PDB file of C-alpha atoms in Angstrom:
ATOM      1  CA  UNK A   1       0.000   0.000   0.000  1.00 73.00           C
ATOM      2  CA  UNK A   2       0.954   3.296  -0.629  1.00 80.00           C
ATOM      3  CA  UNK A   3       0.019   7.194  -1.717  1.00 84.00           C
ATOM      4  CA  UNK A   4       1.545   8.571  -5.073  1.00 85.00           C
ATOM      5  CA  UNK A   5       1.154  12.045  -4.899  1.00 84.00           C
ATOM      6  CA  UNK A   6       0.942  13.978  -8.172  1.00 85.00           C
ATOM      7  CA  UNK A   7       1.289  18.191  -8.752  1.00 86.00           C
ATOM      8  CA  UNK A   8      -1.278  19.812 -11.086  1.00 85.00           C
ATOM      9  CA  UNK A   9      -0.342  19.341 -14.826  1.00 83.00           C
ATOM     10  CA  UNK A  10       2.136  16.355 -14.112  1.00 83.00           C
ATOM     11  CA  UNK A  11       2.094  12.889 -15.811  1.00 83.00           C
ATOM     12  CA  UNK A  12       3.179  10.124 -13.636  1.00 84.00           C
ATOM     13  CA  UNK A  13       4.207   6.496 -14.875  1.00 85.00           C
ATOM     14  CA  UNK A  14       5.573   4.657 -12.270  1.00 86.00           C
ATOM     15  CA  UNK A  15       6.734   1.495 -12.275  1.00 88.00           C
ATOM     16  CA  UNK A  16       6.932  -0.872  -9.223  1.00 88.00           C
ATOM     17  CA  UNK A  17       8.420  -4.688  -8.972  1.00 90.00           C
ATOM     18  CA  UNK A  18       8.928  -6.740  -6.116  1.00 90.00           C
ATOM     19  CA  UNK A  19      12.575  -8.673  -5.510  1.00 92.00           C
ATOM     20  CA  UNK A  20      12.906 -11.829  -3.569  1.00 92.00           C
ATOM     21  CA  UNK A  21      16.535 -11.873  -1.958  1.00 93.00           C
ATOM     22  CA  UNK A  22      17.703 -14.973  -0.876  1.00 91.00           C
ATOM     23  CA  UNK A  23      20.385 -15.292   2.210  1.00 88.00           C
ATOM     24  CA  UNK A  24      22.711 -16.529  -0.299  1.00 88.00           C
ATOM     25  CA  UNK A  25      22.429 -13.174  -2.545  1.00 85.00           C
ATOM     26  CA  UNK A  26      20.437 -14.148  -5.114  1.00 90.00           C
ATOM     27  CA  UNK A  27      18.085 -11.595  -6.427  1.00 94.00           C
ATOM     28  CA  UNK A  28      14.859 -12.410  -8.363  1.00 92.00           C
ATOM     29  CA  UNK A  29      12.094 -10.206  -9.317  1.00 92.00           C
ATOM     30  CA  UNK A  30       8.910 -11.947  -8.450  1.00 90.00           C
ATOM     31  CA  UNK A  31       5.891 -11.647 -11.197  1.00 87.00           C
ATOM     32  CA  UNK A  32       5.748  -8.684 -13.288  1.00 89.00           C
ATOM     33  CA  UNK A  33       6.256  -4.914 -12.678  1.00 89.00           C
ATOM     34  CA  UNK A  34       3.051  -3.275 -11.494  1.00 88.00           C
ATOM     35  CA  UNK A  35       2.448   0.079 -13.529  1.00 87.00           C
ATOM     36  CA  UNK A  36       0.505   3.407 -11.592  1.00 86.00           C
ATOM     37  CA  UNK A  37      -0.091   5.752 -14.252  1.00 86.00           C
ATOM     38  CA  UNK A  38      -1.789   8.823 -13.971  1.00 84.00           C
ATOM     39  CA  UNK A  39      -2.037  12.796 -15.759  1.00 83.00           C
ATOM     40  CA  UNK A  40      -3.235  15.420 -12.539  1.00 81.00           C
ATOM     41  CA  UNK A  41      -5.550  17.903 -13.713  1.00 82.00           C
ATOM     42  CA  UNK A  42      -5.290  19.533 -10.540  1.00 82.00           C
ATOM     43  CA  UNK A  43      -3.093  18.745  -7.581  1.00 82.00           C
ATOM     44  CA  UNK A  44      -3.857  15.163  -6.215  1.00 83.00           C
ATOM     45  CA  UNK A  45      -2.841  12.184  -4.018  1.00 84.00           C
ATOM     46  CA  UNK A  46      -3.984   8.242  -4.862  1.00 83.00           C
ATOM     47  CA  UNK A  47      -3.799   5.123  -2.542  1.00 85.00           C
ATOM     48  CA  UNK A  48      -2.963   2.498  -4.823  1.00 82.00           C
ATOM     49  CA  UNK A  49      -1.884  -1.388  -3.710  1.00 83.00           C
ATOM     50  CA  UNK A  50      -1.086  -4.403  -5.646  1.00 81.00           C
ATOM     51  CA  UNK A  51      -0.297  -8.069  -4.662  1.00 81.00           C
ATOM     52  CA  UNK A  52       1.520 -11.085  -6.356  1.00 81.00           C
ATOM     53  CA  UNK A  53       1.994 -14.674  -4.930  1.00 82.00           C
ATOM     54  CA  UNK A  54       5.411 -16.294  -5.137  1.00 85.00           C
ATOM     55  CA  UNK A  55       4.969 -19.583  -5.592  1.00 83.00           C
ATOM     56  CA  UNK A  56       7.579 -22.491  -5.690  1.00 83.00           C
ATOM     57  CA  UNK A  57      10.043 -21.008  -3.244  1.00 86.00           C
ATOM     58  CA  UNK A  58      12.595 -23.306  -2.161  1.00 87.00           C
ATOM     59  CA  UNK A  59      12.565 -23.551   1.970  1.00 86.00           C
ATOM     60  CA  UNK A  60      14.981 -20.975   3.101  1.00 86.00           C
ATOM     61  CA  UNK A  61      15.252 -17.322   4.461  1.00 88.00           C
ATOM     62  CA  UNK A  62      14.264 -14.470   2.208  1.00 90.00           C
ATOM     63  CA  UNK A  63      14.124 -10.651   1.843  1.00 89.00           C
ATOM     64  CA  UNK A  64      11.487  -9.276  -0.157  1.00 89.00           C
ATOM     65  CA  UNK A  65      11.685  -4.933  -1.474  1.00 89.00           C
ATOM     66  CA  UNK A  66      10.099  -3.157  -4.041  1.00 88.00           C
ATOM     67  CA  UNK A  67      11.700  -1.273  -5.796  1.00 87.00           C
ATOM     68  CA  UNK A  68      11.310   1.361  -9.361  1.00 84.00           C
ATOM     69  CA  UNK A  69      12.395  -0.396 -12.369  1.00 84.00           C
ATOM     70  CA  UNK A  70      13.325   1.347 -15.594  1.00 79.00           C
ATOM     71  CA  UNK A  71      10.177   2.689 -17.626  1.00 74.00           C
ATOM     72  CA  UNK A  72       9.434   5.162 -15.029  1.00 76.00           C
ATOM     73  CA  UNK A  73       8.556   8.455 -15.892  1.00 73.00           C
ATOM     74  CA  UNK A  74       7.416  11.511 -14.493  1.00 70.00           C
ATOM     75  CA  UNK A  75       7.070  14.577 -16.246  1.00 66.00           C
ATOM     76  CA  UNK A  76       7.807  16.872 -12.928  1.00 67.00           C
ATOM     77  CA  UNK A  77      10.200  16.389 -10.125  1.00 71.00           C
ATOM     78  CA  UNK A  78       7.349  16.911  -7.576  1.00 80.00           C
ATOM     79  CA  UNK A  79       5.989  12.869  -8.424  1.00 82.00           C
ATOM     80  CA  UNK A  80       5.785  11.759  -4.156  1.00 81.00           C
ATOM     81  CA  UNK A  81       5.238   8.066  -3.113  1.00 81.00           C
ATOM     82  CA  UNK A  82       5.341   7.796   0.902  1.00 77.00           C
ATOM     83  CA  UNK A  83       3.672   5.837   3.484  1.00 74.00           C
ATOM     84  CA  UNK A  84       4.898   2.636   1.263  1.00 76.00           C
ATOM     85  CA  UNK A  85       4.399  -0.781   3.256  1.00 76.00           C
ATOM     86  CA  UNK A  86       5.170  -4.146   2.176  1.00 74.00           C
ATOM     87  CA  UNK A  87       3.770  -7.119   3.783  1.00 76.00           C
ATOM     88  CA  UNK A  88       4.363 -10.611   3.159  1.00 73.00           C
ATOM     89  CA  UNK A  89       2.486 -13.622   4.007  1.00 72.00           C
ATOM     90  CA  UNK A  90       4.483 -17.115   3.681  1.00 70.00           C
ATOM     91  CA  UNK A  91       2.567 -20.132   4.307  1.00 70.00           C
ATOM     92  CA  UNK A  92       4.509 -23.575   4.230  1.00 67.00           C
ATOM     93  CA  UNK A  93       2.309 -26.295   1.896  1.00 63.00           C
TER      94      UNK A  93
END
C-alpha cells in the first residue's frame, strides 16, 4: 500500500516490482512490474496497492523490497510516493 502524490499538470508512470533476496544473494524479481499511471488535472494524491503470490520457493530465508524499475517516468520532479508498506504472508504447503 501506498500514496503517489501527483502536482497539477504532471504525468506520472511509475513502475513498481517486487525482488525476492535470498540469504545466499540471489536476487529475483517476483511476477511482473506493477504500472501506476496517472495525468493530474489539478493537484492530487492516490492510494494504490497491488499483490503477487510467489509460488515455488525453495525452503529458506528471504528478503522481499520493491523497488522502481526502468520505464518510469514523471514529467515533474514533484511525483511523491510515501507511506509505502510491504507485507508478506508465507505459508509452508
Amino acid at each position: 500500500d501506498g500514496i503517489v502524490e501527483v502536482p497539477d499538470g504532471v504525468t506520472a508512470n511509475l513502475r513498481f516490482q517486487i525482488y525476492r533476496a535470498s540469504s545466499v544473494g540471489n536476487v529475483t524479481p517476483v511476477g511482473s512490474p506493477y504500472t501506476f499511471t496517472l495525468t493530474a488535472a489539478g493537484a492530487t494524491s492516490h492510494s494504490f496497492s497491488f499483490s503477487f503470490q510467489d509460488e515455488n520457493v525453495a525452503p529458506g530465508s528471504y528478503t522481499y523490497s520493491v523497488q522502481l524499475v526502468p520505464g518510469t517516468t514523471t514529467s515533474d520532479d514533484g511525483v511523491r510516493v510515501s507511506n509505502a508498506t510491504l507485507s508478506v504472508t508465507a505459508i509452508q504447503g
